[in-house]
Short mmCIF file of C-alpha atoms in Angstrom, two decimals:
data_model
loop_
_atom_site.label_atom_id
_atom_site.label_comp_id
_atom_site.label_asym_id
_atom_site.label_seq_id
_atom_site.Cartn_x
_atom_site.Cartn_y
_atom_site.Cartn_z
CA UNK A 1 0.00 0.00 0.00
CA UNK A 2 2.69 2.48 1.06
CA UNK A 3 4.74 1.65 -2.03
CA UNK A 4 1.72 2.35 -4.27
CA UNK A 5 1.09 5.69 -2.59
CA UNK A 6 4.68 6.81 -2.92
CA UNK A 7 4.70 5.64 -6.52
CA UNK A 8 1.62 7.76 -7.19
CA UNK A 9 3.27 10.74 -5.52
CA UNK A 10 6.46 10.28 -7.50
CA UNK A 11 4.81 9.53 -10.83
CA UNK A 12 2.12 12.17 -11.00
CA UNK A 13 3.36 14.56 -8.30
CA UNK A 14 -0.05 15.10 -6.77
CA UNK A 15 -0.39 18.28 -4.79
CA UNK A 16 3.23 19.14 -5.47
CA UNK A 17 5.11 22.29 -6.04
CA UNK A 18 8.38 20.83 -4.93
CA UNK A 19 9.45 19.61 -8.34
CA UNK A 20 8.36 22.79 -10.04
CA UNK A 21 11.33 23.76 -12.19
CA UNK A 22 10.75 27.23 -13.67
CA UNK A 23 13.56 28.42 -15.88
CA UNK A 24 12.95 32.16 -16.13
CA UNK A 25 15.74 34.12 -14.53
CA UNK A 26 16.01 37.10 -16.89
CA UNK A 27 18.98 39.43 -16.53
CA UNK A 28 21.28 38.95 -13.58
CA UNK A 29 22.12 41.64 -11.09
CA UNK A 30 25.12 40.75 -8.94
CA UNK A 31 24.48 42.35 -5.57
CA UNK A 32 27.78 41.01 -4.28
CA UNK A 33 29.59 43.34 -6.67
CA UNK A 34 28.37 46.30 -4.62
CA UNK A 35 28.46 44.71 -1.16
CA UNK A 36 30.83 41.89 -0.14
CA UNK A 37 28.57 38.96 0.75
CA UNK A 38 28.88 37.42 4.19
CA UNK A 39 26.82 34.41 5.21
CA UNK A 40 25.75 35.34 8.71
CA UNK A 41 22.74 35.10 11.01
CA UNK A 42 21.03 38.48 10.80
CA UNK A 43 18.93 40.17 13.42
CA UNK A 44 15.31 39.39 12.50
CA UNK A 45 12.26 41.30 13.65
CA UNK A 46 9.43 38.90 14.50
CA UNK A 47 6.35 39.18 12.25
CA UNK A 48 3.19 40.31 14.03
CA UNK A 49 1.85 37.66 16.37
CA UNK A 50 5.07 35.64 16.47
CA UNK A 51 8.26 35.34 18.48
CA UNK A 52 11.66 34.49 16.99
CA UNK A 53 13.09 31.41 18.73
CA UNK A 54 16.36 31.16 16.82
CA UNK A 55 18.27 32.34 13.74
CA UNK A 56 21.07 30.34 12.12
CA UNK A 57 23.14 30.75 8.96
CA UNK A 58 25.15 28.03 7.18
CA UNK A 59 27.25 28.45 4.05
CA UNK A 60 26.47 25.65 1.56
CA UNK A 61 28.65 24.58 -1.35
CA UNK A 62 25.72 23.75 -3.65
CA UNK A 63 26.18 21.06 -6.29
CA UNK A 64 23.45 18.43 -6.48
CA UNK A 65 20.61 18.97 -4.04
CA UNK A 66 18.47 15.96 -3.07
CA UNK A 67 14.80 16.42 -2.32
CA UNK A 68 13.68 15.21 1.10
CA UNK A 69 10.62 13.18 2.06
CA UNK A 70 8.13 11.23 -0.01
CA UNK A 71 8.43 13.48 -3.06
CA UNK A 72 12.20 13.16 -3.42
CA UNK A 73 13.68 14.46 -6.66
CA UNK A 74 16.92 16.38 -7.14
CA UNK A 75 18.46 19.38 -8.86
CA UNK A 76 22.07 19.62 -10.02
CA UNK A 77 24.38 22.50 -10.79
CA UNK A 78 23.30 24.60 -7.80
CA UNK A 79 25.86 27.32 -7.00
CA UNK A 80 27.12 28.12 -3.51
CA UNK A 81 24.46 29.63 -1.29
CA UNK A 82 23.81 30.80 2.24
CA UNK A 83 20.99 29.05 4.12
CA UNK A 84 19.39 31.18 6.83
CA UNK A 85 16.87 29.42 9.08
CA UNK A 86 14.54 31.44 11.29
CA UNK A 87 12.38 29.49 13.74
CA UNK A 88 9.13 31.19 14.72
CA UNK A 89 6.56 30.38 17.35
CA UNK A 90 3.09 31.79 18.04
CA UNK A 91 2.82 32.41 21.78
CA UNK A 92 0.32 29.95 23.22
CA UNK A 93 0.41 27.77 20.11
CA UNK A 94 3.34 25.54 21.14
CA UNK A 95 4.46 25.50 17.50
CA UNK A 96 7.87 25.81 15.90
CA UNK A 97 7.80 26.90 12.26
CA UNK A 98 11.08 26.95 10.37
CA UNK A 99 11.47 29.60 7.67
CA UNK A 100 14.42 28.83 5.39
CA UNK A 101 15.88 31.43 3.04
CA UNK A 102 18.49 30.41 0.47
CA UNK A 103 20.60 33.21 -0.97
CA UNK A 104 23.09 32.74 -3.82
CA UNK A 105 26.57 33.87 -2.76
CA UNK A 106 27.02 35.53 -6.16
CA UNK A 107 24.87 36.21 -9.20
CA UNK A 108 21.70 37.27 -7.37
CA UNK A 109 19.26 38.60 -9.97
CA UNK A 110 17.60 41.03 -7.56
CA UNK A 111 14.46 38.91 -7.30
CA UNK A 112 12.78 37.00 -4.47
CA UNK A 113 10.84 33.78 -4.79
CA UNK A 114 8.43 32.18 -2.31
CA UNK A 115 7.73 28.46 -2.69
CA UNK A 116 4.56 26.54 -1.89
CA UNK A 117 4.00 23.03 -0.62
CA UNK A 118 2.52 19.65 -1.50
CA UNK A 119 -0.35 17.70 0.09
CA UNK A 120 0.24 18.19 3.83
CA UNK A 121 3.77 19.50 3.25
CA UNK A 122 3.58 23.25 3.81
CA UNK A 123 6.68 24.21 1.87
CA UNK A 124 9.50 23.03 -0.37
CA UNK A 125 11.61 19.87 0.00
CA UNK A 126 14.83 21.57 -1.27
CA UNK A 127 14.38 20.92 -5.01
CA UNK A 128 12.46 24.15 -5.60
CA UNK A 129 14.84 26.15 -3.41
CA UNK A 130 17.84 24.72 -5.25
CA UNK A 131 16.27 25.47 -8.62
CA UNK A 132 15.50 29.04 -7.59
CA UNK A 133 19.09 29.64 -6.45
CA UNK A 134 20.36 28.05 -9.67
CA UNK A 135 18.32 30.60 -11.60
CA UNK A 136 19.64 33.53 -9.57
CA UNK A 137 16.79 34.03 -7.08
CA UNK A 138 16.88 34.39 -3.34
CA UNK A 139 14.15 32.00 -2.20
CA UNK A 140 12.13 31.23 0.91
CA UNK A 141 10.10 28.29 2.17
CA UNK A 142 8.40 27.40 5.45
CA UNK A 143 7.52 24.06 7.03
CA UNK A 144 4.74 25.78 9.07
CA UNK A 145 5.69 23.53 11.98
CA UNK A 146 4.06 20.47 10.36
CA UNK A 147 5.50 17.40 8.60
CA UNK A 148 5.99 15.76 5.22
CA UNK A 149 3.47 15.38 2.40
CA UNK A 150 1.60 12.43 3.93
CA UNK A 151 2.39 13.15 7.58
CA UNK A 152 -0.80 14.01 9.45
CA UNK A 153 0.41 13.19 12.95
CA UNK A 154 -0.04 16.86 13.85
CA UNK A 155 -3.76 17.00 13.05
CA UNK A 156 -5.15 16.22 16.51
CA UNK A 157 -3.80 17.03 19.95
CA UNK A 158 -3.59 14.68 22.94
CA UNK A 159 -7.28 15.23 23.68
CA UNK A 160 -8.32 14.22 20.19
CA UNK A 161 -9.15 17.79 19.22
CA UNK A 162 -7.97 19.59 16.08
CA UNK A 163 -4.64 21.35 16.60
CA UNK A 164 -5.92 24.76 15.58
CA UNK A 165 -2.55 26.51 15.80
CA UNK A 166 -0.87 24.14 13.35
CA UNK A 167 -3.92 24.09 11.06
CA UNK A 168 -3.86 27.89 10.95
CA UNK A 169 -0.13 27.75 10.15
CA UNK A 170 -0.70 25.28 7.32
CA UNK A 171 -3.79 27.04 5.99
CA UNK A 172 -2.61 30.62 5.86
CA UNK A 173 -0.37 32.49 8.24
CA UNK A 174 2.96 30.68 7.78
CA UNK A 175 3.29 31.57 4.10
CA UNK A 176 2.76 35.25 4.85
CA UNK A 177 5.26 35.13 7.69
CA UNK A 178 7.78 33.44 5.39
CA UNK A 179 7.42 36.27 2.87
CA UNK A 180 8.01 38.87 5.59
CA UNK A 181 11.00 37.06 7.12
CA UNK A 182 12.55 36.08 3.78
CA UNK A 183 12.59 39.65 2.49
CA UNK A 184 14.04 40.86 5.78
CA UNK A 185 16.86 38.30 5.49
CA UNK A 186 17.53 39.32 1.88
CA UNK A 187 17.71 42.97 2.89
CA UNK A 188 20.08 42.19 5.77
CA UNK A 189 22.52 40.06 3.78
CA UNK A 190 22.46 41.83 0.41
CA UNK A 191 21.95 45.33 1.74
CA UNK A 192 18.81 45.95 -0.31
CA UNK A 193 15.24 44.70 -0.76
CA UNK A 194 14.31 42.56 -3.77
CA UNK A 195 13.29 44.51 -6.87
CA UNK A 196 10.51 41.98 -7.58
CA UNK A 197 8.91 39.22 -5.54
CA UNK A 198 7.24 36.10 -6.96
CA UNK A 199 5.37 33.18 -5.43
CA UNK A 200 5.33 29.77 -7.10
CA UNK A 201 3.23 26.76 -6.20
CA UNK A 202 1.09 23.94 -7.55
CA UNK A 203 -1.86 22.28 -5.80
CA UNK A 204 -1.33 22.91 -2.08
CA UNK A 205 1.20 25.47 -3.26
CA UNK A 206 -1.34 26.82 -5.71
CA UNK A 207 -3.85 27.24 -2.90
CA UNK A 208 -1.24 29.07 -0.85
CA UNK A 209 -0.68 31.43 -3.78
CA UNK A 210 -4.38 32.26 -3.94
CA UNK A 211 -4.41 32.72 -0.18
CA UNK A 212 -1.58 35.25 -0.50
CA UNK A 213 -3.51 37.17 -3.17
CA UNK A 214 -6.68 37.17 -1.05
CA UNK A 215 -5.27 37.92 2.40
CA UNK A 216 -1.83 39.47 1.91
CA UNK A 217 -1.97 41.29 -1.42
CA UNK A 218 1.24 43.20 -0.85
CA UNK A 219 3.50 40.19 -0.32
CA UNK A 220 4.19 39.38 -3.98
CA UNK A 221 4.26 41.25 -7.29
CA UNK A 222 3.47 38.09 -9.21
CA UNK A 223 1.87 34.79 -8.20
CA UNK A 224 2.09 31.61 -10.28
CA UNK A 225 -0.50 29.34 -8.63
CA UNK A 226 -1.21 26.20 -10.66
CA UNK A 227 -3.81 23.43 -10.19
CA UNK A 228 -4.73 25.32 -7.02
CA UNK A 229 -6.28 23.43 -4.11
CA UNK A 230 -8.81 26.19 -3.49
CA UNK A 231 -12.21 25.03 -2.22
CA UNK A 232 -10.18 22.65 -0.02
CA UNK A 233 -13.06 22.04 2.38
CA UNK A 234 -15.20 20.82 -0.53
CA UNK A 235 -12.99 19.06 -3.07
CA UNK A 236 -10.98 17.22 -0.41
CA UNK A 237 -14.11 15.43 0.75
CA UNK A 238 -15.34 15.06 -2.84
CA UNK A 239 -12.23 13.10 -3.79
CA UNK A 240 -13.49 10.27 -1.57
CA UNK A 241 -16.63 10.00 -3.72
CA UNK A 242 -15.30 7.26 -6.07
CA UNK A 243 -14.67 5.01 -3.06
CA UNK A 244 -18.08 5.81 -1.59
CA UNK A 245 -19.76 4.97 -4.90
CA UNK A 246 -18.01 1.62 -5.29
CA UNK A 247 -18.67 0.62 -1.68
CA UNK A 248 -22.36 1.53 -1.85
CA UNK A 249 -22.94 0.00 -5.28
CA UNK A 250 -20.81 -3.03 -4.33
CA UNK A 251 -19.18 -2.86 -7.75
CA UNK A 252 -15.43 -2.46 -8.22
CA UNK A 253 -14.33 -2.10 -11.84
CA UNK A 254 -10.70 -3.06 -12.38
CA UNK A 255 -8.01 -0.53 -13.24
CA UNK A 256 -8.07 -1.88 -16.79
CA UNK A 257 -11.84 -1.41 -17.06
CA UNK A 258 -11.66 2.15 -15.75
CA UNK A 259 -8.98 2.84 -18.36
CA UNK A 260 -11.27 1.44 -21.07
CA UNK A 261 -14.01 3.92 -20.13
CA UNK A 262 -11.54 6.81 -20.16
CA UNK A 263 -10.09 5.76 -23.52
CA UNK A 264 -13.58 5.47 -25.05
CA UNK A 265 -14.61 8.90 -23.76
CA UNK A 266 -11.44 10.59 -25.05
CA UNK A 267 -11.90 8.92 -28.43
CA UNK A 268 -15.53 10.09 -28.64
CA UNK A 269 -14.83 13.69 -27.59
CA UNK A 270 -11.46 14.16 -29.29
CA UNK A 271 -12.93 15.51 -32.59
CA UNK A 272 -14.92 18.29 -30.87
CA UNK A 273 -12.10 20.76 -31.57
CA UNK A 274 -12.16 20.01 -35.27
CA UNK A 275 -9.48 17.32 -35.52
CA UNK A 276 -8.47 13.99 -33.99
CA UNK A 277 -5.28 14.85 -32.14
CA UNK A 278 -5.50 12.68 -29.02
CA UNK A 279 -6.65 15.59 -26.85
CA UNK A 280 -10.01 16.74 -25.56
CA UNK A 281 -9.66 20.51 -25.87
CA UNK A 282 -12.80 21.43 -23.92
CA UNK A 283 -13.45 18.68 -21.39
CA UNK A 284 -16.56 20.47 -20.08
CA UNK A 285 -18.31 19.72 -23.39
CA UNK A 286 -17.54 15.98 -23.31
CA UNK A 287 -20.83 14.28 -22.50
CA UNK A 288 -19.85 10.70 -23.35
CA UNK A 289 -22.29 8.23 -21.78
CA UNK A 290 -20.40 5.29 -20.22
CA UNK A 291 -23.41 3.04 -20.86
CA UNK A 292 -22.29 2.96 -24.49
CA UNK A 293 -19.51 0.59 -23.40
CA UNK A 294 -21.83 -1.99 -21.78
CA UNK A 295 -21.31 -5.42 -23.36
CA UNK A 296 -17.87 -4.50 -24.70
CA UNK A 297 -15.12 -7.01 -24.02
CA UNK A 298 -11.79 -5.77 -22.66
CA UNK A 299 -8.65 -7.78 -21.99
CA UNK A 300 -7.21 -7.15 -18.55
CA UNK A 301 -4.06 -8.98 -17.42
CA UNK A 302 -4.71 -11.70 -19.94
CA UNK A 303 -8.34 -12.18 -18.90
CA UNK A 304 -11.26 -11.17 -21.09
CA UNK A 305 -13.85 -9.17 -19.17
CA UNK A 306 -17.24 -7.91 -20.30
CA UNK A 307 -18.23 -4.42 -19.23
CA UNK A 308 -21.47 -4.54 -17.25
CA UNK A 309 -24.26 -2.07 -16.67
CA UNK A 310 -23.15 -1.94 -13.03
CA UNK A 311 -19.62 -0.94 -14.10
CA UNK A 312 -21.03 1.83 -16.29
CA UNK A 313 -23.28 3.06 -13.48
CA UNK A 314 -20.27 3.40 -11.16
CA UNK A 315 -18.26 5.32 -13.77
CA UNK A 316 -21.23 7.56 -14.52
CA UNK A 317 -21.56 8.51 -10.84
CA UNK A 318 -17.81 9.10 -10.49
CA UNK A 319 -17.72 11.39 -13.54
CA UNK A 320 -20.89 13.18 -12.44
CA UNK A 321 -19.51 13.86 -8.97
CA UNK A 322 -20.98 13.78 -5.49
CA UNK A 323 -24.66 14.44 -4.98
CA UNK A 324 -27.03 14.35 -2.03
CA UNK A 325 -29.55 11.55 -1.68
CA UNK A 326 -32.09 13.86 -3.33
CA UNK A 327 -29.83 14.52 -6.30
CA UNK A 328 -28.46 17.96 -5.44
CA UNK A 329 -24.94 18.38 -6.80
CA UNK A 330 -22.31 18.92 -4.12
CA UNK A 331 -19.11 19.15 -6.17
CA UNK A 332 -17.46 18.19 -9.43
CA UNK A 333 -16.50 14.63 -10.27
CA UNK A 334 -13.36 13.13 -11.74
CA UNK A 335 -12.99 14.85 -15.14
CA UNK A 336 -13.62 12.79 -18.25
CA UNK A 337 -10.17 11.89 -19.53
CA UNK A 338 -8.54 11.79 -16.09
CA UNK A 339 -7.18 8.64 -14.45
CA UNK A 340 -10.11 7.31 -12.40
CA UNK A 341 -7.98 4.68 -10.66
CA UNK A 342 -6.03 7.36 -8.75
CA UNK A 343 -9.08 7.84 -6.53
CA UNK A 344 -10.85 4.50 -7.14
CA UNK A 345 -8.02 2.09 -6.37
CA UNK A 346 -8.83 -1.16 -4.58
CA UNK A 347 -7.42 -4.61 -3.91
CA UNK A 348 -8.01 -7.60 -6.18
CA UNK A 349 -10.83 -9.90 -5.03
CA UNK A 350 -9.71 -12.43 -2.43
CA UNK A 351 -10.73 -16.10 -2.41
CA UNK A 352 -14.18 -15.14 -1.16
CA UNK A 353 -14.57 -12.36 -3.70
CA UNK A 354 -14.07 -9.58 -1.15
CA UNK A 355 -12.55 -6.31 -2.33
CA UNK A 356 -11.09 -3.58 -0.15
CA UNK A 357 -10.92 0.00 -1.37
CA UNK A 358 -7.63 1.89 -0.99
CA UNK A 359 -8.58 5.56 -0.95
CA UNK A 360 -6.03 8.23 -1.74
CA UNK A 361 -4.43 9.18 1.62
CA UNK A 362 -4.86 12.95 1.44
CA UNK A 363 -8.69 13.03 1.43
CA UNK A 364 -8.80 9.96 3.66
CA UNK A 365 -6.83 11.78 6.33
CA UNK A 366 -8.83 14.99 5.94
CA UNK A 367 -12.15 13.21 6.48
CA UNK A 368 -10.95 10.98 9.31
CA UNK A 369 -8.95 13.50 11.30
CA UNK A 370 -10.15 17.03 10.64
CA UNK A 371 -13.81 16.38 9.79
CA UNK A 372 -14.86 13.28 11.76
CA UNK A 373 -12.03 13.66 14.31
CA UNK A 374 -12.00 9.87 14.46
CA UNK A 375 -8.73 8.27 13.33
CA UNK A 376 -10.33 4.80 13.39
CA UNK A 377 -13.27 5.78 11.15
CA UNK A 378 -14.00 3.00 8.63
CA UNK A 379 -14.28 4.87 5.35
CA UNK A 380 -15.68 1.80 3.60
CA UNK A 381 -18.86 2.09 5.70
CA UNK A 382 -19.73 5.64 4.62
CA UNK A 383 -23.23 5.72 3.13
CA UNK A 384 -24.42 8.31 0.65
CA UNK A 385 -26.29 10.19 3.39
CA UNK A 386 -23.28 10.08 5.73
CA UNK A 387 -21.09 11.37 2.90
CA UNK A 388 -23.40 14.37 2.46
CA UNK A 389 -23.23 15.04 6.19
CA UNK A 390 -19.42 14.91 6.20
CA UNK A 391 -19.24 17.15 3.13
CA UNK A 392 -21.45 19.80 4.70
CA UNK A 393 -19.63 19.54 8.03
CA UNK A 394 -16.32 20.17 6.29
CA UNK A 395 -17.79 23.24 4.60
CA UNK A 396 -19.24 24.61 7.81
CA UNK A 397 -16.12 24.11 9.93
CA UNK A 398 -13.31 24.85 7.49
CA UNK A 399 -14.40 27.13 4.65
CA UNK A 400 -13.20 30.25 6.45
CA UNK A 401 -10.05 28.48 7.65
CA UNK A 402 -8.75 26.79 4.51
CA UNK A 403 -11.36 27.22 1.77
CA UNK A 404 -9.27 29.94 0.07
CA UNK A 405 -12.15 30.88 -2.23
CA UNK A 406 -12.78 34.54 -1.36
CA UNK A 407 -13.46 36.17 -4.75
CA UNK A 408 -12.62 39.69 -3.62
CA UNK A 409 -9.18 40.24 -5.16
CA UNK A 410 -9.62 44.00 -5.36
CA UNK A 411 -6.77 44.75 -2.93
CA UNK A 412 -4.41 42.50 -4.93
CA UNK A 413 -5.47 44.22 -8.14
CA UNK A 414 -4.94 47.66 -6.61
CA UNK A 415 -1.50 46.66 -5.35
CA UNK A 416 -0.49 46.01 -8.97
CA UNK A 417 -0.14 42.26 -8.45
CA UNK A 418 -0.51 39.70 -11.26
CA UNK A 419 -1.96 36.21 -10.79
CA UNK A 420 -1.37 33.51 -13.40
CA UNK A 421 -2.74 29.96 -13.23
CA UNK A 422 -2.76 26.88 -15.42
CA UNK A 423 -4.83 23.82 -14.58
CA UNK A 424 -4.87 20.43 -16.31
CA UNK A 425 -8.26 19.41 -17.66
CA UNK A 426 -7.44 15.76 -16.87
CA UNK A 427 -6.50 16.54 -13.26
CA UNK A 428 -7.34 13.37 -11.33
CA UNK A 429 -7.10 14.97 -7.88
CA UNK A 430 -8.43 18.53 -8.19
CA UNK A 431 -11.09 19.04 -10.89
CA UNK A 432 -10.29 22.08 -13.02
CA UNK A 433 -13.96 23.08 -12.86
CA UNK A 434 -13.43 24.16 -9.25
CA UNK A 435 -10.83 26.67 -10.44
CA UNK A 436 -13.14 27.77 -13.27
CA UNK A 437 -15.92 28.29 -10.74
CA UNK A 438 -13.63 30.45 -8.61
CA UNK A 439 -12.58 32.53 -11.61
CA UNK A 440 -16.28 33.06 -12.48
CA UNK A 441 -16.94 34.24 -8.93
CA UNK A 442 -14.09 36.75 -9.22
CA UNK A 443 -15.56 38.02 -12.50
CA UNK A 444 -18.95 38.56 -10.86
CA UNK A 445 -17.27 40.32 -7.93
CA UNK A 446 -14.97 42.58 -9.93
CA UNK A 447 -16.82 43.54 -13.09
CA UNK A 448 -16.45 40.84 -15.72
CA UNK A 449 -13.91 38.99 -17.82
CA UNK A 450 -12.06 41.95 -19.30
CA UNK A 451 -11.46 43.71 -15.99
CA UNK A 452 -10.29 40.53 -14.30
CA UNK A 453 -7.98 39.70 -17.22
CA UNK A 454 -6.08 42.89 -16.40
CA UNK A 455 -4.50 41.16 -13.39
CA UNK A 456 -5.63 37.48 -13.25
CA UNK A 457 -5.48 34.99 -16.13
CA UNK A 458 -6.38 31.31 -16.19
CA UNK A 459 -5.19 28.76 -18.77
CA UNK A 460 -6.67 25.26 -19.05
CA UNK A 461 -4.38 22.49 -20.36
CA UNK A 462 -6.11 19.72 -22.36
CA UNK A 463 -5.25 16.12 -21.49
CA UNK A 464 -3.00 17.19 -18.62
CA UNK A 465 -3.00 15.55 -15.21
CA UNK A 466 -2.35 17.02 -11.77
CA UNK A 467 0.53 19.51 -11.85
CA UNK A 468 1.38 17.79 -15.12
CA UNK A 469 3.00 20.75 -16.86
CA UNK A 470 5.83 20.59 -14.33
CA UNK A 471 7.63 18.30 -16.77
CA UNK A 472 5.76 15.10 -16.02
CA UNK A 473 2.82 15.33 -18.37
CA UNK A 474 4.10 18.15 -20.55
CA UNK A 475 5.65 21.51 -19.73
CA UNK A 476 5.02 25.25 -19.69
CA UNK A 477 7.18 28.12 -18.48
CA UNK A 478 4.60 30.02 -16.50
CA UNK A 479 7.25 31.95 -14.59
CA UNK A 480 8.65 33.43 -17.80
CA UNK A 481 5.16 34.57 -18.80
CA UNK A 482 4.51 35.99 -15.34
CA UNK A 483 7.85 37.83 -15.27
CA UNK A 484 7.15 39.45 -18.65
CA UNK A 485 3.74 40.51 -17.36
CA UNK A 486 4.95 41.94 -14.04
CA UNK A 487 8.15 43.61 -15.22
CA UNK A 488 7.34 44.59 -18.80
CA UNK A 489 3.54 44.80 -18.88
CA UNK A 490 3.26 42.02 -21.49
CA UNK A 491 0.09 40.20 -20.47
CA UNK A 492 0.08 36.59 -21.75
CA UNK A 493 -2.50 36.16 -24.54
CA UNK A 494 -1.66 32.44 -24.67
CA UNK A 495 0.66 30.17 -22.69
CA UNK A 496 2.98 28.09 -24.90
CA UNK A 497 3.11 24.49 -23.71
CA UNK A 498 4.11 20.98 -24.62
CA UNK A 499 1.28 18.50 -24.02
CA UNK A 500 1.18 14.69 -24.19
CA UNK A 501 -1.76 13.25 -26.15
CA UNK A 502 -3.64 9.97 -25.72
CA UNK A 503 -1.05 8.17 -27.85
CA UNK A 504 1.78 9.33 -25.61
CA UNK A 505 3.12 11.76 -28.22
CA UNK A 506 4.36 15.25 -27.37
CA UNK A 507 2.54 18.05 -29.18
CA UNK A 508 2.94 21.81 -28.97
CA UNK A 509 -0.03 23.97 -28.02
CA UNK A 510 -0.67 27.57 -27.13
CA UNK A 511 -2.97 27.24 -24.14
CA UNK A 512 -5.92 29.59 -24.47
CA UNK A 513 -6.79 31.99 -21.70
CA UNK A 514 -10.13 31.26 -20.11
CA UNK A 515 -12.86 31.30 -21.32
CA UNK A 516 -11.49 30.67 -24.81
CA UNK A 517 -10.77 27.15 -26.09
CA UNK A 518 -8.48 25.77 -28.77
CA UNK A 519 -9.90 25.05 -32.24
CA UNK A 520 -8.20 23.42 -35.26
CA UNK A 521 -7.87 25.83 -38.19
CA UNK A 522 -8.76 23.10 -40.70
CA UNK A 523 -5.26 22.65 -42.07
CA UNK A 524 -1.73 22.07 -40.81
CA UNK A 525 0.03 19.54 -38.57
CA UNK A 526 -2.21 18.59 -35.60
CA UNK A 527 0.95 18.30 -33.49
CA UNK A 528 1.86 21.95 -34.08
CA UNK A 529 0.47 24.88 -32.09
CA UNK A 530 0.30 26.96 -35.27
CA UNK A 531 -2.52 24.73 -36.56
CA UNK A 532 -4.88 25.88 -33.80
CA UNK A 533 -6.49 29.14 -32.78
CA UNK A 534 -8.28 30.30 -29.64
CA UNK A 535 -12.03 30.85 -29.99
CA UNK A 536 -15.01 31.48 -27.75
CA UNK A 537 -16.52 28.18 -26.54
CA UNK A 538 -19.66 26.90 -28.17
CA UNK A 539 -22.80 26.77 -26.13
CA UNK A 540 -23.76 23.35 -24.86
#
């Protein structure tokens, strides 16, 4: 089980910003040329509401930096840097949050970069910090006083109650404090403040970026927040829905059968953009009915299986998403084209035909610990009505704490900040429609598409899984686009990307800014971005 979970984390990098490898560094400004650089522990003023417990500084040689924890990874060619660690505590909270700032000894480009986290990891695991330093940035990350990506030992205190201090750290305040401390360290060691400050994160890191824009609009000039885990209190419970469906319907399609449904849907909806190119360019328009596959034979591990009506019913409910017993929609389902097995994994039948679901650990922990506050809760026994109760309880208790869906970005807009997001339309963990919904709320709040586009742009990536444009399911240099926008006023009309289609082939695409979608021009190589144009979506 543990091996499968780590394999999933390593293969698809769910909820990860730690392997985010932006390349934009622009021109270099060598601060050390003006002021001799000394790696030392500076005097740090505690951010409001905190106390500084300790400050240390260690000179590091660089080289190859290994990523810690479950996410691992590495980055090579990192130059010498100074690592300053500031440990903060919130009086009465009994917490100890480490804020680490890495500063290149030479070649600093005058910019500052904040890094987001992954799953329950609040910050970076060294790969992002090393990459930032390699590209000339001074960079900061915080552990918020919590643990690794799948470590939830901090959730409840000795009395079985939610550790509110650590949850508040993880949800919001630690990222802001890291920005304050990191800039102070930069100023102390380089003798000047950064010219520009950027935040980078995907998933949990993406949510943290949105939180910064909503609550601390002056922290960063530019925020690159991808596949953002906004609406945490809702989608985190919703990602248990596939398990709830299978357990209640007592039907467990195999991984191979789930893949057959996904393949059939992609094949059916692929031509909607005007050409068969192995990509569904507007997943929201794909209305493939899984019942069309009933009676079809699929070969799974050498065995021929026949797709049943019960299999199709399960897939239909998973795609549709969670609903109440009366049919009211609660949240979005697994997107058509995404890997269903990531959330619907289970054991093979034993000798008696029994199957045990193996839910993804992030939502499993959220529901058990923070919502039910019952570590021994048997998730396989959750009925549809109990699921609705848990969903609504999560909303009621945690929307204001970690929902991160406040649409009022007026202060961020007025500060001159820019927010750029891409989200994969085949995201198996965080449905892109949740991000679309948030963007629509911002438009209603702040005067429509055009006004919001002035400071916040969203790009949807066809056929792309969770955080997949971080080099695992394609690539896009969002930081380069954001830098051009912030520093030169060049707002991105499209976001150039490399995508991977259903046949496993790399194709180039210019991602369209929401609400536009990509459409084939009618001629040209379907693997080339130049053969497509961005158009307004057709009505359903």
